[in-house]
Coordinates of C-alpha atoms in Angstrom, one line a residue:
X1 CA -45.2 -96.3 87.0
X2 CA -46.3 -99.3 86.0
X3 CA -47.5 -102.7 87.3
X4 CA -44.2 -104.3 86.1
X5 CA -42.0 -102.0 88.1
X6 CA -44.2 -102.9 91.4
X7 CA -43.9 -106.4 90.2
X8 CA -40.2 -106.2 90.5
X9 CA -40.3 -104.5 93.9
X10 CA -42.4 -107.1 95.5
X11 CA -40.4 -109.8 93.9
X12 CA -37.2 -108.2 95.5
X13 CA -38.9 -108.1 99.0
X14 CA -40.0 -111.5 98.8
X15 CA -36.3 -112.6 97.8
X16 CA -34.7 -110.1 100.6
X17 CA -37.1 -111.4 103.4
X18 CA -36.3 -115.2 102.2
X19 CA -32.6 -114.0 102.5
X20 CA -33.1 -112.8 106.1
X21 CA -35.0 -115.9 107.0
X22 CA -38.3 -114.4 107.5
X23 CA -40.9 -117.3 107.5
X24 CA -42.1 -119.0 104.3
X25 CA -45.4 -117.7 104.3
X26 CA -44.6 -113.8 104.4
X27 CA -42.2 -114.3 101.8
X28 CA -44.4 -116.4 99.7
X29 CA -47.2 -114.0 99.9
X30 CA -45.0 -111.1 98.5
X31 CA -43.7 -113.7 95.4
X32 CA -47.0 -114.5 94.7
X33 CA -48.4 -110.8 94.8
X34 CA -45.6 -109.8 92.3
X35 CA -47.0 -112.8 89.7
X36 CA -50.5 -111.4 90.5
X37 CA -49.5 -107.8 89.5
X38 CA -47.5 -108.7 86.8
X39 CA -50.4 -110.6 85.5
X40 CA -53.1 -108.1 86.0
X41 CA -54.7 -106.5 82.7
X42 CA -55.6 -103.6 84.5
X43 CA -53.4 -100.5 85.5
X44 CA -53.0 -100.6 89.3
X45 CA -53.7 -96.8 89.4
X46 CA -56.7 -97.3 88.3
X47 CA -57.6 -100.2 90.4
X48 CA -56.6 -97.8 93.3
X49 CA -58.5 -94.9 92.1
X50 CA -61.8 -97.0 91.7
X51 CA -61.3 -98.9 95.2
X52 CA -60.7 -102.1 93.5
X53 CA -57.9 -103.8 94.8
X54 CA -59.6 -105.9 96.7
X55 CA -60.5 -107.6 93.3
X56 CA -56.9 -109.2 93.3
X57 CA -56.7 -112.5 94.0
X58 CA -54.6 -113.3 97.2
X59 CA -53.6 -109.9 98.0
X60 CA -54.7 -109.1 101.5
X61 CA -55.2 -105.7 103.2
X62 CA -51.5 -105.2 104.3
X63 CA -50.5 -105.4 100.8
X64 CA -53.3 -103.7 99.5
X65 CA -52.1 -100.8 101.7
X66 CA -48.5 -100.8 100.2
X67 CA -49.9 -100.9 96.9
X68 CA -51.8 -97.8 97.5
X69 CA -49.1 -96.3 99.2
X70 CA -46.7 -96.7 95.8
X71 CA -49.5 -95.3 93.6
X72 CA -49.9 -92.1 95.5
X73 CA -46.3 -91.7 96.1
X74 CA -44.3 -93.5 93.7
X75 CA -42.3 -94.9 96.6
X76 CA -42.4 -97.7 99.0
X77 CA -40.6 -97.0 102.3
X78 CA -40.9 -100.5 103.4
X79 CA -39.1 -101.5 100.6
X80 CA -36.3 -99.0 101.0
X81 CA -35.8 -99.8 104.5
X82 CA -35.5 -103.4 103.9
X83 CA -32.9 -102.9 101.1
X84 CA -30.9 -100.7 103.2
X85 CA -31.1 -103.7 105.7
X86 CA -28.8 -105.5 103.8
X87 CA -25.6 -105.0 101.6
X88 CA -26.5 -103.5 98.1
X89 CA -24.6 -106.3 96.6
X90 CA -26.3 -109.3 97.9
X91 CA -29.0 -109.6 95.1
X92 CA -26.1 -109.8 92.8
X93 CA -25.2 -113.4 94.4
X94 CA -28.6 -114.6 93.2
X95 CA -27.1 -114.4 89.5
X96 CA -24.9 -117.3 90.3
X97 CA -26.4 -120.7 89.1
X98 CA -27.2 -122.9 91.9
X99 CA -27.4 -119.8 94.6
X100 CA -30.9 -119.4 95.7
X101 CA -32.2 -117.1 98.4
X102 CA -31.6 -119.5 101.1
X103 CA -27.9 -120.4 100.4
X104 CA -27.2 -116.6 100.0
X105 CA -28.6 -116.0 103.4
X106 CA -26.3 -118.8 104.9
X107 CA -23.5 -116.9 103.2
X108 CA -24.3 -113.9 104.6
X109 CA -25.5 -114.9 108.4
X110 CA -22.5 -117.3 108.6
X111 CA -19.6 -115.4 106.7
X112 CA -20.8 -111.8 105.9
X113 CA -20.7 -112.3 102.4
X114 CA -22.9 -109.5 100.8
X115 CA -20.9 -109.0 97.2
X116 CA -19.6 -111.1 94.4
X117 CA -16.1 -109.7 95.5
X118 CA -16.3 -111.4 98.8
X119 CA -18.3 -114.3 97.4
X120 CA -14.8 -115.0 95.1
X121 CA -12.4 -114.3 98.1
X122 CA -14.2 -116.7 100.2
X123 CA -14.1 -119.3 97.5
X124 CA -10.5 -119.2 97.1
X125 CA -9.5 -118.8 101.1
X126 CA -11.5 -121.9 101.5
X127 CA -14.2 -120.8 104.1
X128 CA -17.2 -121.6 102.1
X129 CA -16.1 -125.1 101.7
X130 CA -16.6 -125.7 105.5
X131 CA -20.2 -124.7 105.4
X132 CA -23.2 -126.8 105.6
X133 CA -24.6 -127.6 102.3
X134 CA -21.5 -126.4 100.6
X135 CA -18.0 -128.5 100.1
X136 CA -15.6 -128.3 97.3
X137 CA -17.6 -129.1 94.3
X138 CA -20.0 -126.1 95.1
X139 CA -17.4 -123.9 95.4
X140 CA -15.9 -125.1 92.2
X141 CA -19.6 -124.3 90.5
X142 CA -19.7 -120.9 92.3
X143 CA -16.2 -120.0 90.7
X144 CA -17.4 -120.7 87.3
X145 CA -20.9 -119.0 87.9
X146 CA -18.6 -115.8 88.9
X147 CA -16.6 -116.1 86.1
X148 CA -19.8 -116.2 83.8
X149 CA -21.5 -113.1 85.6
X150 CA -18.6 -111.3 85.0
X151 CA -18.5 -111.7 81.3
X152 CA -22.3 -110.9 81.0
X153 CA -21.9 -107.8 83.4
X154 CA -21.9 -105.2 80.6
X155 CA -24.6 -107.2 78.5
X156 CA -28.4 -106.5 78.1
X157 CA -31.1 -108.6 76.8
X158 CA -33.1 -106.9 73.8
X159 CA -36.5 -107.5 75.5
X160 CA -35.0 -105.3 78.8
X161 CA -34.1 -102.5 77.0
X162 CA -36.2 -102.2 73.7
X163 CA -39.0 -100.4 75.2
X164 CA -36.5 -98.0 77.4
X165 CA -34.8 -97.2 73.8
X166 CA -38.2 -96.4 72.1
X167 CA -39.2 -94.3 74.9
X168 CA -35.8 -92.2 74.6
X169 CA -36.6 -91.9 70.9
X170 CA -40.4 -90.7 71.4
X171 CA -39.1 -88.1 74.0
X172 CA -36.1 -87.0 71.5
X173 CA -38.6 -86.8 68.8
X174 CA -40.9 -84.0 70.4
X175 CA -37.9 -82.0 71.1
X176 CA -38.5 -78.8 69.2
X177 CA -34.7 -78.5 67.9
X178 CA -34.7 -82.1 66.7
X179 CA -35.5 -83.0 63.0
X180 CA -35.1 -86.7 62.8
X181 CA -34.2 -89.2 65.5
X182 CA -33.8 -92.9 65.1
X183 CA -32.7 -95.7 66.9
X184 CA -29.5 -97.3 65.5
X185 CA -26.7 -100.0 66.6
X186 CA -27.1 -103.6 67.4
X187 CA -30.6 -103.1 69.1
X188 CA -32.1 -101.7 65.7
X189 CA -30.8 -104.8 64.2
X190 CA -32.5 -106.9 66.6
X191 CA -29.6 -108.6 68.5
X192 CA -30.5 -110.5 71.4
X193 CA -28.1 -109.2 73.5
X194 CA -26.8 -105.6 73.1
X195 CA -24.1 -103.6 75.2
X196 CA -25.6 -100.3 75.0
X197 CA -28.1 -98.3 73.3
X198 CA -27.2 -95.7 70.1
X199 CA -29.3 -93.0 68.9
X200 CA -29.0 -90.4 65.9
X201 CA -30.5 -87.4 65.4
X202 CA -30.5 -84.5 63.2
X203 CA -30.7 -80.6 64.2
X204 CA -29.6 -77.3 63.3
X205 CA -29.2 -76.5 67.2
X206 CA -27.3 -79.5 68.3
X207 CA -26.0 -78.2 71.4
X208 CA -29.4 -77.6 72.8
X209 CA -30.1 -80.9 72.1
X210 CA -27.4 -82.3 73.7
X211 CA -27.8 -80.2 76.9
X212 CA -31.7 -81.4 77.1
X213 CA -30.6 -85.1 76.4
X214 CA -27.8 -85.3 79.3
X215 CA -30.5 -83.9 82.0
X216 CA -33.3 -86.0 81.5
X217 CA -34.7 -87.9 84.4
X218 CA -33.5 -91.5 82.9
X219 CA -30.0 -89.9 83.0
X220 CA -27.9 -91.4 85.9
X221 CA -24.5 -90.2 85.1
X222 CA -22.9 -88.1 82.0
X223 CA -19.8 -89.9 80.8
X224 CA -19.0 -87.8 78.1
X225 CA -20.7 -84.3 76.9
X226 CA -20.1 -82.9 73.5
X227 CA -21.7 -80.8 70.8
X228 CA -22.4 -83.6 68.3
X229 CA -22.1 -86.7 70.5
X230 CA -22.7 -87.5 74.0
X231 CA -22.4 -90.7 76.2
X232 CA -24.6 -91.1 79.3
X233 CA -25.4 -94.2 81.7
X234 CA -28.9 -94.5 82.2
X235 CA -30.9 -95.4 85.3
X236 CA -30.6 -99.2 85.4
X237 CA -27.0 -99.4 84.1
X238 CA -27.2 -99.5 80.3
X239 CA -24.8 -96.8 78.3
X240 CA -26.2 -94.9 75.9
X241 CA -24.8 -92.7 72.9
X242 CA -26.5 -89.9 70.9
X243 CA -24.9 -88.5 67.9
X244 CA -26.4 -85.1 66.6
X245 CA -25.8 -84.5 62.9
X246 CA -27.0 -82.2 60.1
X247 CA -30.3 -83.5 58.5
X248 CA -28.1 -83.8 55.1
X249 CA -26.2 -86.5 56.8
X250 CA -28.9 -88.4 58.5
X251 CA -29.5 -91.2 56.4
X252 CA -25.9 -92.1 55.9
X253 CA -25.3 -91.4 59.8
X254 CA -28.0 -93.9 60.7
X255 CA -27.2 -96.5 58.5
X256 CA -23.4 -96.0 59.5
X257 CA -24.0 -96.4 63.2
X258 CA -26.9 -99.2 62.7
X259 CA -23.9 -101.5 61.8
X260 CA -23.0 -104.1 61.7
X261 CA -19.1 -103.7 61.0
X262 CA -18.9 -106.5 58.5
X263 CA -22.0 -105.0 56.8
X264 CA -20.4 -101.7 56.4
X265 CA -17.1 -102.9 55.4
X266 CA -18.8 -104.8 52.4
X267 CA -20.9 -101.7 51.5
X268 CA -18.0 -99.2 51.7
X269 CA -16.0 -101.8 49.2
X270 CA -19.2 -101.9 47.0
X271 CA -19.0 -97.7 46.9
X272 CA -15.5 -98.0 46.0
X273 CA -16.1 -100.0 43.1
X274 CA -18.6 -97.8 41.6
X275 CA -16.3 -94.6 42.3
X276 CA -17.8 -93.5 45.4
X277 CA -16.9 -92.8 48.9
X278 CA -19.1 -93.8 51.8
X279 CA -19.0 -92.7 55.4
X280 CA -21.0 -91.6 58.3
X281 CA -21.0 -88.0 56.8
X282 CA -22.5 -89.0 53.3
X283 CA -21.8 -90.8 49.9
X284 CA -19.5 -88.8 47.9
X285 CA -18.1 -89.0 44.2
X286 CA -14.6 -89.7 43.6
X287 CA -13.3 -86.1 42.3
X288 CA -9.6 -87.2 42.3
X289 CA -9.6 -87.3 38.1
X290 CA -11.2 -83.8 37.9
X291 CA -8.8 -82.3 40.7
X292 CA -11.9 -80.8 42.2
X293 CA -10.8 -79.3 45.7
X294 CA -13.5 -81.2 47.6
X295 CA -15.6 -84.4 46.9
X296 CA -19.2 -84.0 45.3
X297 CA -21.8 -85.1 48.0
X298 CA -24.9 -87.2 46.7
X299 CA -28.1 -86.4 48.1
X300 CA -29.2 -89.3 50.3
X301 CA -32.5 -88.2 52.1
X302 CA -33.2 -91.8 53.4
X303 CA -31.8 -95.2 53.7
X304 CA -33.9 -96.3 50.9
X305 CA -32.1 -93.8 48.5
X306 CA -28.6 -94.9 50.1
X307 CA -29.1 -98.2 48.9
X308 CA -30.5 -97.2 45.7
X309 CA -27.6 -95.3 44.6
X310 CA -25.5 -98.2 45.2
X311 CA -27.7 -100.3 42.9
X312 CA -29.2 -102.3 45.9
X313 CA -32.7 -103.1 47.1
X314 CA -33.4 -101.7 50.6
X315 CA -31.8 -104.0 53.2
X316 CA -33.8 -104.3 56.6
X317 CA -31.7 -103.5 59.6
X318 CA -32.1 -107.2 61.0
X319 CA -30.3 -108.5 58.1
X320 CA -27.3 -106.1 58.1
X321 CA -24.6 -108.7 59.6
X322 CA -22.6 -109.3 56.2
X323 CA -24.1 -112.7 55.7
X324 CA -24.9 -112.4 52.0
X325 CA -27.7 -109.5 52.3
X326 CA -25.9 -107.5 49.8
X327 CA -25.5 -110.1 47.3
X328 CA -29.3 -110.8 47.6
X329 CA -30.0 -107.0 47.5
X330 CA -28.3 -106.7 44.1
X331 CA -29.9 -109.7 42.5
X332 CA -33.4 -108.9 43.8
X333 CA -33.7 -112.0 46.4
X334 CA -34.2 -110.3 49.7
X335 CA -37.1 -111.9 51.4
X336 CA -40.2 -110.0 52.5
X337 CA -39.7 -110.5 56.2
X338 CA -42.5 -111.5 58.2
X339 CA -44.4 -109.1 60.4
X340 CA -46.1 -109.1 63.8
X341 CA -49.7 -108.5 62.2
X342 CA -49.1 -111.8 60.1
X343 CA -49.3 -114.1 63.4
X344 CA -52.8 -115.9 63.6
X345 CA -52.0 -117.7 66.9
X346 CA -49.3 -119.7 69.2
X347 CA -49.0 -123.2 70.8
X348 CA -46.8 -123.1 73.6
X349 CA -48.7 -121.3 76.7
X350 CA -49.2 -122.4 80.3
X351 CA -51.9 -122.0 82.9
X352 CA -52.5 -122.6 86.7
X353 CA -52.9 -126.0 85.8
X354 CA -49.1 -126.2 86.0
X355 CA -46.7 -123.3 86.6
X356 CA -49.1 -120.5 84.8
X357 CA -50.2 -117.4 86.7
X358 CA -53.6 -117.2 84.7
X359 CA -56.5 -119.6 83.9
X360 CA -57.4 -121.3 80.8
X361 CA -60.2 -118.8 80.3
X362 CA -58.0 -116.0 81.1
X363 CA -55.4 -116.9 78.6
X364 CA -58.0 -117.5 75.9
X365 CA -59.7 -114.0 76.5
X366 CA -56.3 -112.2 76.6
X367 CA -55.1 -113.9 73.6
X368 CA -58.6 -113.0 71.6
X369 CA -58.1 -109.1 72.6
X370 CA -55.0 -109.4 70.7
X371 CA -56.6 -110.5 67.9
X372 CA -55.2 -113.8 67.6
X373 CA -57.8 -116.8 65.8
X374 CA -56.2 -119.5 68.2
X375 CA -54.2 -120.3 71.1
X376 CA -52.8 -123.8 72.3
X377 CA -52.5 -124.6 75.8
X378 CA -49.4 -126.7 76.7
X379 CA -49.0 -127.2 80.3
X380 CA -46.2 -128.8 81.6
X381 CA -46.0 -132.8 81.7
X382 CA -45.8 -135.1 84.9
X383 CA -41.9 -135.2 85.3
X384 CA -41.7 -131.3 85.4
X385 CA -42.7 -131.7 89.4
X386 CA -41.3 -128.4 90.0
X387 CA -43.7 -126.9 87.6
X388 CA -46.4 -128.9 88.8
X389 CA -46.9 -131.0 85.8
X390 CA -50.2 -132.5 84.9
X391 CA -50.5 -136.2 85.6
X392 CA -52.2 -138.2 82.6
X393 CA -55.6 -138.0 84.5
X394 CA -55.1 -134.1 84.7
X395 CA -53.9 -133.9 81.5
X396 CA -57.0 -135.8 79.8
X397 CA -59.2 -133.7 82.1
X398 CA -57.7 -130.3 80.8
X399 CA -58.3 -131.6 77.2
X400 CA -62.0 -132.1 78.1
X401 CA -62.1 -128.5 79.2
X402 CA -60.8 -127.3 76.1
X403 CA -62.9 -129.3 74.0
X404 CA -65.9 -128.0 76.2
X405 CA -64.6 -124.4 75.6
X406 CA -65.0 -124.6 72.0
X407 CA -68.1 -126.0 71.7
X408 CA -69.6 -123.1 74.3
X409 CA -67.6 -120.2 73.4
X410 CA -66.3 -118.7 69.7
X411 CA -64.0 -115.7 70.5
X412 CA -61.1 -117.8 70.2
X413 CA -60.3 -121.6 69.1
X414 CA -58.2 -123.5 71.8
X415 CA -56.1 -126.3 70.8
X416 CA -55.4 -129.0 73.2
X417 CA -51.6 -129.7 73.8
X418 CA -48.6 -130.4 76.3
X419 CA -45.2 -129.5 77.0
X420 CA -43.9 -132.9 77.1
X421 CA -40.7 -133.6 79.1
X422 CA -37.8 -135.6 76.7
X423 CA -36.7 -137.8 79.1
X424 CA -33.0 -138.5 79.6
X425 CA -33.2 -141.6 77.1
X426 CA -35.1 -139.9 74.6
X427 CA -38.5 -141.5 75.1
X428 CA -41.4 -139.3 76.4
X429 CA -43.3 -138.3 79.4
X430 CA -46.4 -139.8 78.5
X431 CA -47.5 -143.2 76.5
X432 CA -48.3 -142.7 73.1
X433 CA -52.3 -143.5 73.7
X434 CA -52.3 -140.2 75.9
X435 CA -50.6 -138.0 73.4
X436 CA -52.7 -139.4 70.5
X437 CA -55.6 -137.6 72.2
X438 CA -53.9 -134.4 71.8
X439 CA -53.9 -131.7 69.1
X440 CA -50.2 -131.6 69.3
X441 CA -47.2 -132.2 71.5
X442 CA -44.1 -129.8 72.6
X443 CA -41.3 -132.0 73.3
X444 CA -38.5 -130.0 75.6
X445 CA -35.6 -130.9 77.5
X446 CA -36.0 -129.8 81.3
X447 CA -33.5 -132.0 82.8
X448 CA -30.3 -133.9 82.5
X449 CA -28.5 -130.9 80.9
X450 CA -25.0 -132.1 81.4
X451 CA -25.1 -134.9 78.5
X452 CA -22.4 -134.6 76.2
X453 CA -23.1 -133.4 72.4
X454 CA -23.7 -137.1 71.0
X455 CA -25.8 -138.2 73.5
X456 CA -28.1 -135.1 73.9
X457 CA -28.1 -135.1 69.9
X458 CA -29.4 -138.8 70.0
X459 CA -32.1 -137.9 72.6
X460 CA -33.5 -135.1 71.0
X461 CA -33.7 -136.9 67.8
X462 CA -35.2 -140.1 69.4
X463 CA -38.0 -137.8 70.7
X464 CA -38.8 -135.9 67.6
X465 CA -39.1 -139.0 65.7
X466 CA -42.2 -140.3 67.8
X467 CA -45.2 -139.3 65.2
X468 CA -47.0 -137.6 68.3
X469 CA -44.3 -134.9 68.5
X470 CA -45.6 -131.8 66.6
X471 CA -42.7 -129.2 67.4
X472 CA -39.3 -129.1 69.8
X473 CA -39.4 -126.6 72.1
X474 CA -36.4 -124.2 73.2
X475 CA -34.1 -126.3 71.1
X476 CA -30.9 -125.5 73.3
X477 CA -32.5 -125.0 76.8
X478 CA -30.1 -121.5 77.0
X479 CA -31.0 -118.9 79.3
X480 CA -29.8 -115.7 77.9
X481 CA -26.9 -114.0 80.2
X482 CA -28.0 -116.5 82.9
X483 CA -27.4 -120.0 81.6
X484 CA -25.2 -121.6 78.9
X485 CA -27.2 -123.8 76.0
X486 CA -26.5 -127.8 76.7
X487 CA -24.3 -129.2 74.4
X488 CA -26.4 -130.2 71.1
X489 CA -25.5 -130.7 67.5
X490 CA -27.9 -128.1 65.6
X491 CA -27.2 -128.8 62.0
X492 CA -28.2 -132.8 62.8
X493 CA -31.2 -131.9 64.8
X494 CA -32.3 -129.5 61.8
X495 CA -31.8 -132.4 59.2
X496 CA -33.8 -134.6 61.6
X497 CA -36.8 -132.4 61.8
X498 CA -36.7 -131.9 58.0
X499 CA -36.8 -135.9 57.6
X500 CA -39.8 -135.9 60.2
X501 CA -41.7 -132.8 59.3
X502 CA -40.9 -131.6 62.9
X503 CA -41.8 -128.2 63.3
X504 CA -38.8 -126.1 65.3
X505 CA -40.0 -123.3 67.9
X506 CA -38.7 -119.9 68.1
X507 CA -39.2 -119.9 71.9
X508 CA -40.1 -115.9 72.0
X509 CA -39.1 -115.6 75.9
X510 CA -36.7 -112.7 76.0
X511 CA -34.3 -115.0 78.1
X512 CA -34.9 -117.6 75.4
X513 CA -35.1 -116.6 72.1
X514 CA -34.3 -120.2 70.8
X515 CA -33.8 -121.6 68.4
X516 CA -30.7 -119.2 67.6
X517 CA -31.4 -116.7 64.8
X518 CA -28.1 -117.7 63.0
X519 CA -29.6 -120.9 62.2
X520 CA -33.0 -120.2 60.8
X521 CA -31.8 -119.5 57.2
X522 CA -30.4 -123.0 56.9
X523 CA -33.5 -124.6 58.5
X524 CA -35.8 -122.7 56.0
X525 CA -33.6 -123.8 53.1
X526 CA -34.1 -127.4 54.4
X527 CA -37.8 -127.1 54.6
X528 CA -38.3 -126.8 58.3
X529 CA -41.0 -124.8 59.6
X530 CA -40.8 -122.3 62.3
X531 CA -43.3 -121.6 65.0
X532 CA -43.3 -118.7 67.3
X533 CA -44.1 -119.5 70.6
X534 CA -44.2 -117.2 73.8
X535 CA -44.0 -120.1 76.3
X536 CA -46.4 -117.7 78.2
X537 CA -46.8 -118.2 82.1
X538 CA -48.9 -115.4 82.1
X539 CA -51.5 -113.1 80.0
X540 CA -48.7 -110.3 79.5
X541 CA -46.2 -112.5 78.3
X542 CA -48.4 -113.2 75.1
X543 CA -46.8 -110.1 74.0
X544 CA -43.3 -111.8 73.7
X545 CA -44.6 -112.8 70.4
X546 CA -43.2 -109.6 68.9
X547 CA -40.0 -110.3 70.1
X548 CA -40.1 -113.6 68.5
X549 CA -40.9 -111.8 65.2
X550 CA -38.0 -109.9 65.4
X551 CA -35.6 -113.0 65.8
X552 CA -37.6 -114.5 62.9
X553 CA -36.9 -111.4 60.8
X554 CA -33.3 -111.5 61.7
X555 CA -33.0 -115.1 60.4
X556 CA -34.6 -114.7 57.1
X557 CA -37.9 -116.0 57.6
X558 CA -40.9 -115.0 55.7
X559 CA -44.8 -115.7 56.7
X560 CA -44.5 -118.8 54.6
X561 CA -41.9 -120.2 56.7
X562 CA -43.7 -119.8 60.0
X563 CA -46.5 -122.3 60.7
X564 CA -48.6 -119.8 62.7
X565 CA -49.3 -117.3 60.4
X566 CA -51.6 -119.7 59.0
X567 CA -55.5 -119.1 59.2
X568 CA -57.0 -121.5 61.5
X569 CA -58.4 -123.8 58.9
X570 CA -55.1 -124.2 57.5
X571 CA -53.2 -124.9 60.7
X572 CA -55.9 -127.4 61.7
X573 CA -54.6 -129.1 58.1
X574 CA -51.2 -128.8 59.2
X575 CA -51.5 -130.1 62.6
X576 CA -53.5 -133.2 61.0
X577 CA -51.2 -133.9 58.3
X578 CA -48.1 -133.9 60.7
X579 CA -49.8 -136.9 62.8
X580 CA -50.6 -138.7 59.6
X581 CA -46.7 -138.1 58.3

């Protein structure tokens, strides 16, 4: 049980109530409680045991009782009953862009649509087009959304599954018959989207390991059960494969099943050029000339030894994509990739002043607890009405609060910034005389996503040419597995950022991870600095920084390429230099 699990349950309760047409006050009570619980720094079990649930803001006695019930029993009958009163697939409809709880409720109450299959059929037979608030254009958008959802159906976000994968590895590591175990596959390589989990273990008793793996509580269904490989479907819908090998084969098996395919092919070709054969079972010498009955295996106790046998420096898993890493390893030119512990602060964070869940003081305290030296506050600008964007007056008031915090507190330094909307024509949401009073500005697109590529590119370039813009936020506006990026010429944006000295954000929110890792090497080579930001709307989301570092590593970045690896005194100099540029 975790705060996150109950937060998800309360979120679903609020959504289901809204679909049912319950009064807005009751729906908001659960949705607000979900946000409060997610951002709560203490474990709910501790609060319940110490009779301190009343300390949670905005949560009354009725919700406290439900929290207590969940803590004691691990379940919530009210939630179970509510779910059973509606079709099991009704929440899937919310994955369609443009369909919120109210519209889903209308579809259900008017046409009894409670699944994607029924929704698609109703689009084709014309029944939806006749409903109030829909029409032919809406139907076309719904059909396009259904196609998008289907294409994402078997995919999962890195941020959604990494903790589960690490938990499985830890569980197997404690098994008495397991010698070694590690995560493999695209998740180990740090891909932002994965299809499944791959685990590799070594053991002298593989059948025993497989038996216990396939009966874990996390396993919802066993797909295949073998002595050396088993495939299961875990609770939550993600597939997982476990392969068990002899310990002498572990290093080569781990390398092989980590991939990528392109990297493996290139490495096998290199082995062949040296008279060797490489596969998942080991590295073997070619004994054809000596007519030996079987190839001679070379001992590779680790991946480091495997790479060394092939005359290469060890290639980090994140770089194994067949994009020049083998050549770099041969020439001793692999970068020393950035580490999470090298981050000293971040800049894109929200508070209750706009749409965040925590106050300025709470965000500062949480960042200090993480060991950060500085934290930037960048609430939304005035055009983001849906996010309670700040008027010029409210923004300057917040700047004053931040300056006062720095005078009276010494746990962490706060920078005063803003996430300023880039308007449709490329102008900014505040006048220059307002922006000049800030420490920095994050410029982001939050509207007019349908511009063509040339228009969007010109729009963004005009914005970053403003000397008050310090960094560009979430470059493509994508929401992974939810919303496609808007059309924009990323290489042109990188060139413009290099010319203006604008930093480009690596937005670490697991839904964004934007700018995409595939562009960072080119940006780095042109002198563009990366700034890893969590886009945190709650204290718990400051932890997204670790995901951002993972993507930065995949983009071949070192600490020298990441602005927020600088110490406070140095980042102050960089901010000042950017304004004078």
